[in-house]
Short mmCIF file of C-alpha atoms in Angstrom, two decimals:
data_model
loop_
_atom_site.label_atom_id
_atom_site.label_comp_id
_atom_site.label_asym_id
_atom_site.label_seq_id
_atom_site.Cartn_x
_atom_site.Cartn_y
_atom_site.Cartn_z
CA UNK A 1 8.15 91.26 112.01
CA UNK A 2 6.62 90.17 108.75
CA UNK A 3 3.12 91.96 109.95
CA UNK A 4 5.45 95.27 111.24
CA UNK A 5 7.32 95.69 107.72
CA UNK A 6 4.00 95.50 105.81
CA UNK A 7 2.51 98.38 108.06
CA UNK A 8 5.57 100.72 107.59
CA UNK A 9 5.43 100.27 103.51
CA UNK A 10 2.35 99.89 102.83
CA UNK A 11 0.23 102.15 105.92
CA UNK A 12 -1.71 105.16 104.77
CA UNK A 13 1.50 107.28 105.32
CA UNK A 14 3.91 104.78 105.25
CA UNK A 15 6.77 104.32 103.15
CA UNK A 16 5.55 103.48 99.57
CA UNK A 17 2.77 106.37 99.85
CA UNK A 18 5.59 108.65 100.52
CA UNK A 19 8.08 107.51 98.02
CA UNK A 20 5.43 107.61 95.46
CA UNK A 21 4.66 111.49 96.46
CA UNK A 22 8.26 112.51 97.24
CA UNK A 23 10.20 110.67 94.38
CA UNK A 24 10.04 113.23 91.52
CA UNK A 25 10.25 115.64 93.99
CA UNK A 26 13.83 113.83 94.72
CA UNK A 27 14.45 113.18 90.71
CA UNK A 28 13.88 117.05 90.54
CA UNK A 29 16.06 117.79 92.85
CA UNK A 30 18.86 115.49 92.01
CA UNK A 31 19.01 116.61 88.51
CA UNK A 32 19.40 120.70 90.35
CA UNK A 33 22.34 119.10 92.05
CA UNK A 34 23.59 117.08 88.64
CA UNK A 35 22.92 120.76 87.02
CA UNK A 36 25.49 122.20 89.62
CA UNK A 37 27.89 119.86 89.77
CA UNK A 38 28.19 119.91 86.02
CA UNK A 39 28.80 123.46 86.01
CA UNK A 40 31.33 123.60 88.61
CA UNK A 41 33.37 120.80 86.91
CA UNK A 42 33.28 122.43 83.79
CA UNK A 43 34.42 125.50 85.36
CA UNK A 44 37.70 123.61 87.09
CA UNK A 45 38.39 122.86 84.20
CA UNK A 46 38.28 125.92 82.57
CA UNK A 47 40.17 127.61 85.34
CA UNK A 48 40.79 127.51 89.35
CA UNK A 49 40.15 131.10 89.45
CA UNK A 50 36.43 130.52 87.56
CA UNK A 51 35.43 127.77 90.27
CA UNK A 52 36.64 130.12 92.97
CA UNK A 53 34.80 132.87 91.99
CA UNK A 54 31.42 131.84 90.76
CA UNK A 55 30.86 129.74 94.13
CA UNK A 56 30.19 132.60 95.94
CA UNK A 57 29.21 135.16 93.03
CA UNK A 58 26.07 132.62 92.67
CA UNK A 59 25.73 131.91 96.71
CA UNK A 60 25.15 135.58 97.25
CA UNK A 61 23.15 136.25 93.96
CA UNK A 62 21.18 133.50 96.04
CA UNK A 63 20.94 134.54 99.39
CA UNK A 64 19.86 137.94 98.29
CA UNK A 65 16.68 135.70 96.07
CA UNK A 66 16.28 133.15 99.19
CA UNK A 67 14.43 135.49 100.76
CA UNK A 68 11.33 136.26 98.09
CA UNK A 69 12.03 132.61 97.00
CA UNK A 70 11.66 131.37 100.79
CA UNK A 71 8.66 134.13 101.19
CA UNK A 72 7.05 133.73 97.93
CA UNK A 73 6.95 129.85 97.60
CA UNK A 74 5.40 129.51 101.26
CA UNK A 75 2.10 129.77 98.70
CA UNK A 76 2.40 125.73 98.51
CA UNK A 77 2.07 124.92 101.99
CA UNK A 78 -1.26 127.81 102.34
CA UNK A 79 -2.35 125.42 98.70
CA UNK A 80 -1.87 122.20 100.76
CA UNK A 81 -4.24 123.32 103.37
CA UNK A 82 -6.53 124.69 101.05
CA UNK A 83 -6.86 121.26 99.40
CA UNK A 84 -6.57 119.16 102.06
CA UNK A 85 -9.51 121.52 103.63
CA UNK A 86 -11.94 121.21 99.94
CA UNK A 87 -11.56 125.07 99.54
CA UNK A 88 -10.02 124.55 96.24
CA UNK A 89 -11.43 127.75 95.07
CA UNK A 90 -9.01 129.79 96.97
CA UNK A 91 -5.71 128.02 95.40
CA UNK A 92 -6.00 129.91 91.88
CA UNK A 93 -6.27 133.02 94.34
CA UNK A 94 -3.18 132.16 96.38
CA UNK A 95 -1.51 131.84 93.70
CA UNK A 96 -1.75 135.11 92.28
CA UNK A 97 -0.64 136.62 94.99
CA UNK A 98 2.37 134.44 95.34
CA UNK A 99 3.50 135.77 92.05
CA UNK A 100 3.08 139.42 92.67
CA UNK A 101 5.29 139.12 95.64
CA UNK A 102 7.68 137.53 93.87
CA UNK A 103 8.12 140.22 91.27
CA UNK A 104 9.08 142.31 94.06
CA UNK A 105 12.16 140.67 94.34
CA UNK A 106 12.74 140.38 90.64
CA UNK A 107 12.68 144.02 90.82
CA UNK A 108 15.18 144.26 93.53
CA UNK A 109 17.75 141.44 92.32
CA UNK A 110 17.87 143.79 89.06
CA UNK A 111 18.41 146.84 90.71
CA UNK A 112 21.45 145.05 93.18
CA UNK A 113 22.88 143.53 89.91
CA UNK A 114 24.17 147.47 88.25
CA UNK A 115 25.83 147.22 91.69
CA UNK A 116 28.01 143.96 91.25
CA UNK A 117 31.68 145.72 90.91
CA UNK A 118 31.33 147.53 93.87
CA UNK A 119 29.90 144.71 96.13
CA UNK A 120 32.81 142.52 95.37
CA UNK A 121 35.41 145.56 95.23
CA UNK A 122 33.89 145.76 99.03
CA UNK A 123 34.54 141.51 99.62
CA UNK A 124 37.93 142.26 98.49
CA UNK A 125 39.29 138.77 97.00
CA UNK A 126 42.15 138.74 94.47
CA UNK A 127 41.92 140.70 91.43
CA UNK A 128 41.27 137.77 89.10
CA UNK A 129 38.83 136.02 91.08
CA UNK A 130 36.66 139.45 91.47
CA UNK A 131 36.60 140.23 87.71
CA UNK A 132 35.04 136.76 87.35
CA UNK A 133 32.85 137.09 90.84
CA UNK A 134 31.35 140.73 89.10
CA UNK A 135 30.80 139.26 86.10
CA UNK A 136 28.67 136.09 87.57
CA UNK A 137 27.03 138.09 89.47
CA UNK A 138 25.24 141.02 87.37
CA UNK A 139 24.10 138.42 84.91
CA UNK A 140 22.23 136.33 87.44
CA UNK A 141 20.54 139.10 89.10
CA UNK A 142 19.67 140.20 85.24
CA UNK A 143 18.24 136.61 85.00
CA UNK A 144 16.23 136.51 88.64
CA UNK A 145 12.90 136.30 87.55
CA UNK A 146 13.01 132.25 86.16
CA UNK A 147 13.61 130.93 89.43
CA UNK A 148 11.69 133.35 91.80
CA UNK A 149 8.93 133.31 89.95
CA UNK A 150 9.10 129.50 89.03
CA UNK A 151 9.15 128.79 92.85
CA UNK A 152 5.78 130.24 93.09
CA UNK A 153 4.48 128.12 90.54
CA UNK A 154 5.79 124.96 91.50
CA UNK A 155 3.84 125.54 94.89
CA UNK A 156 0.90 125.19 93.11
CA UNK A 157 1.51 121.49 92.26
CA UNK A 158 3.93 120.46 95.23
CA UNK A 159 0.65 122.19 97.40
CA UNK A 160 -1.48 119.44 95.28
CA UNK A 161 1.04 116.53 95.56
CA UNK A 162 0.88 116.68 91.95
CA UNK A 163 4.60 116.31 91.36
CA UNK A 164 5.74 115.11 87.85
CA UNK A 165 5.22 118.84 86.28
CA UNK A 166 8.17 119.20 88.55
CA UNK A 167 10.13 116.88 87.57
CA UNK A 168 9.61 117.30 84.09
CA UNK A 169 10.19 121.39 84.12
CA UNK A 170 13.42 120.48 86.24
CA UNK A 171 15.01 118.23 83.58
CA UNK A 172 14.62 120.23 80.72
CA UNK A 173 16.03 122.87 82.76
CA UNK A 174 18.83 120.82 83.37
CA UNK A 175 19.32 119.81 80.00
CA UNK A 176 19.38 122.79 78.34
CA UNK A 177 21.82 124.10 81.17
CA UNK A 178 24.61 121.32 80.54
CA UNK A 179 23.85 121.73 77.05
CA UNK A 180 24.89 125.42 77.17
CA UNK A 181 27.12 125.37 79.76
CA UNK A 182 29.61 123.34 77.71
CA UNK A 183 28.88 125.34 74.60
CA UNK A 184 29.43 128.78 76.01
CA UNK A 185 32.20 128.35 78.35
CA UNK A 186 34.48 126.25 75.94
CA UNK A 187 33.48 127.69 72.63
CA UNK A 188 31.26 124.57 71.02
CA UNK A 189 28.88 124.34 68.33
CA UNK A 190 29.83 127.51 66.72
CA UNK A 191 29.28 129.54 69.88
CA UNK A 192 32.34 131.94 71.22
CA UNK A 193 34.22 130.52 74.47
CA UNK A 194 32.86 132.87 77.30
CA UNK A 195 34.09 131.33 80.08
CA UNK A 196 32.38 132.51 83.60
CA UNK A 197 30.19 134.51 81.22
CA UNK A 198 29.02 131.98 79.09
CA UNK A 199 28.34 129.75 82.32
CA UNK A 200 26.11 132.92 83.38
CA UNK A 201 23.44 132.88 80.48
CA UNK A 202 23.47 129.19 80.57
CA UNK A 203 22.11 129.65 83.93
CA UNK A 204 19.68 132.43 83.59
CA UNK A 205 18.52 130.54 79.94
CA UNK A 206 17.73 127.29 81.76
CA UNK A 207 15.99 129.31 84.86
CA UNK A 208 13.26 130.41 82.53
CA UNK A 209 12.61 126.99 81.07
CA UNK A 210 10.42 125.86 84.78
CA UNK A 211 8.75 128.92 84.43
CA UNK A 212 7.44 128.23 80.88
CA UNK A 213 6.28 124.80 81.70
CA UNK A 214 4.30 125.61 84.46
CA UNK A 215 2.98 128.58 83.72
CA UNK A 216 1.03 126.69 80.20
CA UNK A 217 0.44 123.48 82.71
CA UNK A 218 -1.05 125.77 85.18
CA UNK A 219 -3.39 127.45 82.98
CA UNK A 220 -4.63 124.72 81.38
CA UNK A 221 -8.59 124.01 81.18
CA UNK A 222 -8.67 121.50 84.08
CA UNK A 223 -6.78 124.03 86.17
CA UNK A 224 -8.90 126.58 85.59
CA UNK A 225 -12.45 125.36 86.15
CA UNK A 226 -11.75 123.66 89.74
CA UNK A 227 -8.92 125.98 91.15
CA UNK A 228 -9.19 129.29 89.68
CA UNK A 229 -6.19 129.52 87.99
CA UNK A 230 -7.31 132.68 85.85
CA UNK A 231 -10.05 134.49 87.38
CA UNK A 232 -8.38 134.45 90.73
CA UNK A 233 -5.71 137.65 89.34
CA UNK A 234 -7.15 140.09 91.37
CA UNK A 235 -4.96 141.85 94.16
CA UNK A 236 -6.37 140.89 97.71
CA UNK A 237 -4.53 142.74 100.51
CA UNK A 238 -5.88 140.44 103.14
CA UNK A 239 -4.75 137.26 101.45
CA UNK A 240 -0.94 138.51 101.24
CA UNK A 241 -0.65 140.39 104.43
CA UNK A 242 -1.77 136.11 105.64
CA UNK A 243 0.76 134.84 103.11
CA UNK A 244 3.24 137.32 104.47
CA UNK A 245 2.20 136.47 108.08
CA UNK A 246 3.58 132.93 107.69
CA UNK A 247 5.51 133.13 104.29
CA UNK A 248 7.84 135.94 105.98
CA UNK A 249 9.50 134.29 108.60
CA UNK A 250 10.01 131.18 106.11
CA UNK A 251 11.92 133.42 103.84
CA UNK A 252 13.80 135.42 106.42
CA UNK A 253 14.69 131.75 108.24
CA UNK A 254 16.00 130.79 104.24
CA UNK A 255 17.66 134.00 103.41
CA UNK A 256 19.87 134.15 106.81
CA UNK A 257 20.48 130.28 106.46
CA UNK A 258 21.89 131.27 102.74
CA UNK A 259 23.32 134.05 104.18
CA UNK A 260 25.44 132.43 106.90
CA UNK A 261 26.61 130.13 104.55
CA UNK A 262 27.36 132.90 102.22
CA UNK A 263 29.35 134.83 104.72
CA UNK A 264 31.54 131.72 105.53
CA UNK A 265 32.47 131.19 101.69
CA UNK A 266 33.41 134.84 102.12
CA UNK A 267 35.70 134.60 104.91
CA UNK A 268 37.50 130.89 103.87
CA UNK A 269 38.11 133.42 100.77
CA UNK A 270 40.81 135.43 102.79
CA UNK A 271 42.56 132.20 103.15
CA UNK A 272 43.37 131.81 99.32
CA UNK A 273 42.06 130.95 96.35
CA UNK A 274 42.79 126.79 96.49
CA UNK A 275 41.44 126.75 100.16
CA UNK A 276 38.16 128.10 98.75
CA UNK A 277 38.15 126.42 95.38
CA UNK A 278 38.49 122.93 97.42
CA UNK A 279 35.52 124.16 99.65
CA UNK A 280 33.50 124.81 96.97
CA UNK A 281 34.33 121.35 95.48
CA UNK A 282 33.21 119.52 99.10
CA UNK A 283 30.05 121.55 99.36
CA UNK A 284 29.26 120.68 95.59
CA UNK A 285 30.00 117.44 96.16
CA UNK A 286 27.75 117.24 99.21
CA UNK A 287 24.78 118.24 96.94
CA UNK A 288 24.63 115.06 95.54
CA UNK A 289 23.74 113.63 98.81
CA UNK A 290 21.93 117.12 100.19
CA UNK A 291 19.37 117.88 96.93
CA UNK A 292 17.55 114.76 97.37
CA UNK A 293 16.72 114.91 101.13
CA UNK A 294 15.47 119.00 99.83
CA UNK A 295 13.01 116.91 97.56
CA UNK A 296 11.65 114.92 100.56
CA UNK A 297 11.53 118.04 103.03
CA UNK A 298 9.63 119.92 100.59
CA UNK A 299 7.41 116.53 100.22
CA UNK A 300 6.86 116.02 103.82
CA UNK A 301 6.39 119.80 104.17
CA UNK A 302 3.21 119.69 101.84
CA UNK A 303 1.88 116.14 102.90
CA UNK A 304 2.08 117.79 106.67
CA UNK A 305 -0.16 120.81 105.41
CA UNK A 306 -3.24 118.44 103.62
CA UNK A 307 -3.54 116.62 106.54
CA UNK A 308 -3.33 119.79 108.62
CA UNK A 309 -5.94 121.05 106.34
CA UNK A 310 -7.93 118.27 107.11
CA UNK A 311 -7.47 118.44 110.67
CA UNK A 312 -5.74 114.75 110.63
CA UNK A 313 -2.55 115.38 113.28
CA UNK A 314 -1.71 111.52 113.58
CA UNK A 315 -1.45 110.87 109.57
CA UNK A 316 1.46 114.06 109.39
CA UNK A 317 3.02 113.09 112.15
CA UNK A 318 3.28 109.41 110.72
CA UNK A 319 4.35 110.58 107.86
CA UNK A 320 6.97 113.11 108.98
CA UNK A 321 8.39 109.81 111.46
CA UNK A 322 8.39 108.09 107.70
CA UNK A 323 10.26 110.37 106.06
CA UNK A 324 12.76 110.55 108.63
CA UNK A 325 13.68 107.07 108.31
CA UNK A 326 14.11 106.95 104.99
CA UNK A 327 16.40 109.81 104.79
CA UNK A 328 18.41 108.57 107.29
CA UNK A 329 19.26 104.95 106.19
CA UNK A 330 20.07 106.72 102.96
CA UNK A 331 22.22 109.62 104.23
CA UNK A 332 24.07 107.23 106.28
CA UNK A 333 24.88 105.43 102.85
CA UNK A 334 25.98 108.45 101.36
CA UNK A 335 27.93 109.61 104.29
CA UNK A 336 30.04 106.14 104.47
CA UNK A 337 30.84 106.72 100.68
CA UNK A 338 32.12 110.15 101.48
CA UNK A 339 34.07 109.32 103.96
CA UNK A 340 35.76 105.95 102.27
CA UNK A 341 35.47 106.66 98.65
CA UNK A 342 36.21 110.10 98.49
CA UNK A 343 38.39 109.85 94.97
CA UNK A 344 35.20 108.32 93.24
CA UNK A 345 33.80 112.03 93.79
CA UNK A 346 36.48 114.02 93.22
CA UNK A 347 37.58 112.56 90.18
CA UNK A 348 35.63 114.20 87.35
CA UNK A 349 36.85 117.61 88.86
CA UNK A 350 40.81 116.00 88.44
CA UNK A 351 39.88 114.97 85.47
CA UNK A 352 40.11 117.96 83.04
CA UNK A 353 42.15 119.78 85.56
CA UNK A 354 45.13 121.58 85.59
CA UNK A 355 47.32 118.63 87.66
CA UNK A 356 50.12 121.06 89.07
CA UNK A 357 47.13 123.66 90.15
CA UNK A 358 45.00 121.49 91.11
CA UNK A 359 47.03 119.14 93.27
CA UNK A 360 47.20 121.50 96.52
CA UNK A 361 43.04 121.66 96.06
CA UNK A 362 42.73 117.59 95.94
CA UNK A 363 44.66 117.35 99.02
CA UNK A 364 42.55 119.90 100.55
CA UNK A 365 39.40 118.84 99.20
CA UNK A 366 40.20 115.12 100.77
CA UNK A 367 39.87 116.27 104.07
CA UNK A 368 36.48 118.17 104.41
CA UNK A 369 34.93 115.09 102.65
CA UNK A 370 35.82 113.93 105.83
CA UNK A 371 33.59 117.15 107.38
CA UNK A 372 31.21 116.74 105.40
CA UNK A 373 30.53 112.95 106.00
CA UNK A 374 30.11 113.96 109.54
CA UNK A 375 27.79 116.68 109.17
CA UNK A 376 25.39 114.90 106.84
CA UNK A 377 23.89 112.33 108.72
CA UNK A 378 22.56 115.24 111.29
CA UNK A 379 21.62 117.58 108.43
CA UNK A 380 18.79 114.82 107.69
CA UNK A 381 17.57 116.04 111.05
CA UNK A 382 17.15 119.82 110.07
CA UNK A 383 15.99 119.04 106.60
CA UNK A 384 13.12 117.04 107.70
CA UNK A 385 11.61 118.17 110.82
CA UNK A 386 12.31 122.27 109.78
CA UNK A 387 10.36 120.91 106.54
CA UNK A 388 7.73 119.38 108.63
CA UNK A 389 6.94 122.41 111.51
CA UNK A 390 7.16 125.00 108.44
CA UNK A 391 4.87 122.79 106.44
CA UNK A 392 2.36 123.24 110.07
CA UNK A 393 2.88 126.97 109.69
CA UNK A 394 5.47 126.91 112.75
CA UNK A 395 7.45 129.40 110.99
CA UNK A 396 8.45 131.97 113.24
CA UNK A 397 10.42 129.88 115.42
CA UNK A 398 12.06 128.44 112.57
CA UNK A 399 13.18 131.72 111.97
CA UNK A 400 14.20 132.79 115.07
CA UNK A 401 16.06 129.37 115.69
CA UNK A 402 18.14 129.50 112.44
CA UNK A 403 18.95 132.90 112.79
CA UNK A 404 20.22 132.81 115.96
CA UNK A 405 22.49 129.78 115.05
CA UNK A 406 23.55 131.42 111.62
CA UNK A 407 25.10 134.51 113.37
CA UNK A 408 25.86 133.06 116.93
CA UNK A 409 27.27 129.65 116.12
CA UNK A 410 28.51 129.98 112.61
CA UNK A 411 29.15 133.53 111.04
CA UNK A 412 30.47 135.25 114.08
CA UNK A 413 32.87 132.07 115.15
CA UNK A 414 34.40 131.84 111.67
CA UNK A 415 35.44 135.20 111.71
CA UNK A 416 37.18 135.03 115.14
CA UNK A 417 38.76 131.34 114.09
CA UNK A 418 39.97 132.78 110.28
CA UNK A 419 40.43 136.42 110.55
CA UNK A 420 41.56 137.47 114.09
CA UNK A 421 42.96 134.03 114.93
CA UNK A 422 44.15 132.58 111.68
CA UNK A 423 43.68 129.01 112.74
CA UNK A 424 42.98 128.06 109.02
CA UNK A 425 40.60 125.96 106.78
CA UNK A 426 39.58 123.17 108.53
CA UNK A 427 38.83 125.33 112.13
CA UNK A 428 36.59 127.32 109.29
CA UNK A 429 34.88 123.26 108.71
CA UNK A 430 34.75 122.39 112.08
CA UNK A 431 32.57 125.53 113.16
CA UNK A 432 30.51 124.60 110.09
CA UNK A 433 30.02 121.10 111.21
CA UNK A 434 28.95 122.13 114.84
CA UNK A 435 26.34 124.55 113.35
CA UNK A 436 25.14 121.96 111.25
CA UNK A 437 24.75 118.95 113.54
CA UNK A 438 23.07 122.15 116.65
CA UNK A 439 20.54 123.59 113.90
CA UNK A 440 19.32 119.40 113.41
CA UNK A 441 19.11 118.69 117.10
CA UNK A 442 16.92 122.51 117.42
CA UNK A 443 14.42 121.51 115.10
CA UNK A 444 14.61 117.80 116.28
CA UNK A 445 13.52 118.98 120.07
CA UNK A 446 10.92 121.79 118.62
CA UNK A 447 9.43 118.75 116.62
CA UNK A 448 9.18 116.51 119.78
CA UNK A 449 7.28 119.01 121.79
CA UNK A 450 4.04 118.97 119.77
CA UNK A 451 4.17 122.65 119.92
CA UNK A 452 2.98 122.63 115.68
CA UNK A 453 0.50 120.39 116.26
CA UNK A 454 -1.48 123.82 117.26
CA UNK A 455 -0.63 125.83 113.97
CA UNK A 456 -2.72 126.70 110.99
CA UNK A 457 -2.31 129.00 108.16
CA UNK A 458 -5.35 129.04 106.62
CA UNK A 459 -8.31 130.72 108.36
CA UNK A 460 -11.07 128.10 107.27
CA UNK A 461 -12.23 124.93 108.98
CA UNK A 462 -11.42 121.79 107.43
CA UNK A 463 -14.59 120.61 104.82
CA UNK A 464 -13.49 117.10 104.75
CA UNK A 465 -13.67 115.03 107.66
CA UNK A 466 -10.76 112.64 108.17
CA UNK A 467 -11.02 109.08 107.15
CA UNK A 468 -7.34 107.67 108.47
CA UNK A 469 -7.68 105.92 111.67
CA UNK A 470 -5.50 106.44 114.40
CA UNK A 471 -1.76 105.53 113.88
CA UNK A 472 0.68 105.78 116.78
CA UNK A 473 3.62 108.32 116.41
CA UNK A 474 5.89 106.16 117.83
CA UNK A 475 6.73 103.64 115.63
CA UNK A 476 10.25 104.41 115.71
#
């Protein structure tokens, strides 16, 4: 036993190796999800109608980025490859042309922005929530191009498994968000209280901050003599059309996942303003315990594509079984805590609350804890092993998969269950739930049958051999 523990923590993809890569990765992502749940609390406090509104105001502004964030950032799994095949010449190159797609849809998220009042005229919640829902919105598509653009460049050190720039851009962005976020909403340190406004530029403010950081790291000497970093500007068709190739499905798989979740923040919306307030209280909640297990897919992911790159199958499969593990004795935590301590999370939203107004949204928000203890432990499943075929280059039936569950199992459902039945909030959870818990269990079975074993993205043999020796897959 003794012998067996040692091998899983200390094997060449065994648990330490992958804490070591994944845990700013996690820290980075944990302080997104701090970042979040710090602005939603400030917002219930500042009004019900402000946390109903800029829930999905900022989902959709998202979905609508997901998909040149999902396309664009695919750049860090071709960089993986690339290094894990000694072609390190070509990362500078890849790159580049990771950021000019990416500008594409900074283009685009301005343009959809001048059209905010008529989008959510279209949605049709109440009055009060859509003045604050327009507002929200047109700012953060103004704002779009810190975090598209920023995705890009964090592919080039996630692709290198160089993950502390990460880290460190993501807490200053956090910082200076919270920072902000209290002083423009509420009216402190001399600035004017702007309310959903002020949240806004606090927002688009800390979403350059990332870019900044890595765009001086990035360009730095070291950077530039063994990857390319500079000379490698230059437009090459080929190159994108093969990001695009892969990269496209990715970001069409991310943008209809964000969309499907999008749609059913819509439609809970027609139920009333406290049923959607509490459901965007569970689902910020449930970041605490989601962002963290993004920071290990997107590990896993790039871990999967060096030893892809060096042609190594049995080290990413090892490590993929690894990372599995690990989320899952920690989800399970989390979930039990949802499920039995539920108050411990909801109380910093009571706290500077509106008791009478918030009291129906407590009782409400109570329950889909309950959901969303449920659903967790089988999100692990879609999280990791989505991360780890997508980090192969298995993107295309990712994308088919997800799709198909978004609109069949989830969008399409919730509309029958809320609009033409009216069966209420928690038939809107349960739906959620069961598209959860069949999207883990898809990529699960895809995983199992080897079939990404066979996929590459990049179109050059591996330069270094392997030197991991055989480790069996099924240590499970």
């Amino acid at each position: 036993m003794i012998n067996l523990v040692k091998k899983l923590w200390d094997g060449d993809s065994g648990y330490k190796k992958l804490l070591l890569t994944a845990l700013p990765l996690i820290l980075s992502t944990a302080s997104w999800s701090i970042l979040q749940f710090t602005d939603r609390m400030f917002l219930t406090w500042y009004s019900p109608e402000a946390i109903a509104a800029t829930m999905p105001a900022g989902i959709l502004n998202f979905t609508v980025m997901s998909l040149f964030i999902g396309t664009a950032s695919y750049i860090g799994t071709f960089i993986a490859q690339y290094y894990g095949a000694g072609d390190l010449k070509k990362i500078g190159k890849t790159l580049w042309q990771g950021v000019y797609i990416s500008l594409l849809g900074v283009i685009i998220l301005f343009i959809l922005g001048l059209f905010s009042t008529q989008i959510f005229d279209f949605i049709g919640h109440s009055k009060e929530v859509r003045v604050y829902e327009n507002i929200y919105f047109s700012i953060l598509c103004f704002g779009a191009a810190g975090p598209i653009v920023s995705s890009v460049l964090s592919g080039f050190f996630s692709g290198l498994a160089r993950n502390f720039p990460i880290m460190f851009a993501n807490f200053a962005a956090t910082l200076v968000n919270i920072v902000l976020d209290y002083a423009l909403i509420f009216g402190k340190f001399g600035f004017p209280k702007m309310g959903v406004e002020g949240a806004a530029i606090a927002t688009v403010v800390s979403g350059l901050m990332p870019l900044i950081i890595y765009a001086v790291m990035i360009y730095s000497r070291k950077n530039r003599a063994l990857y390319d970093t500079a000379g490698g500007f230059r437009f090459d068709l080929k190159l994108v059309v093969r990001i695009l190739k892969f990269g496209l499905p990715s970001g069409i798989h991310f943008f209809i996942d964000v969309f499907g979740f999008t749609m059913f923040l819509l439609l809970v919306g027609k139920l009333g303003t406290n049923e959607l307030a509490a459901t965007n209280i569970a689902f910020n909640i449930n970041t605490i315990a989601f962002m963290p297990m993004i920071g290990f897919g997107i590990a896993i992911s790039m871990l999967v594509g060096q030893n892809i790159g060096r042609g190594d199958i049995k080290m990413a499969e090892k490590t993929i079984w690894s990372g599995f593990q690990l989320c899952f004795v920690y989800i399970t935590f989390m979930a039990l805590m949802y499920f039995f301590l539920p108050d411990m999370f909801i109380y910093p939203f009571v706290r500077g609350a509106d008791p009478v107004k918030f009291k129906p949204i407590y009782a409400f928000t109570l329950i889909l804890l309950k959901f969303v203890a449920i659903y967790s432990v089988f999100d692990t499943m879609n999280i990791i092993f989505a991360s780890a075929i997508k980090g192969a280059g298995d993107t295309m039936f990712v994308m088919f998969m997800g799709g198909f569950l978004s609109i069949c199992v989830l969008v399409i459902p919730t509309y029958i269950f809320v609009v033409v039945l009216g069966m209420g909030l928690y038939a809107a959870w349960f739906i959620a739930s069961a598209y959860i818990i069949l999207m883990g269990f898809a990529f699960f079975l895809r995983f199992l049958t080897g079939k990404w074993k066979s996929k590459k993205v990049i179109e050059t043999a591996p330069l270094v051999p392997s030197s991991y020796p055989d480790i069996p897959s099924n240590d499970l």
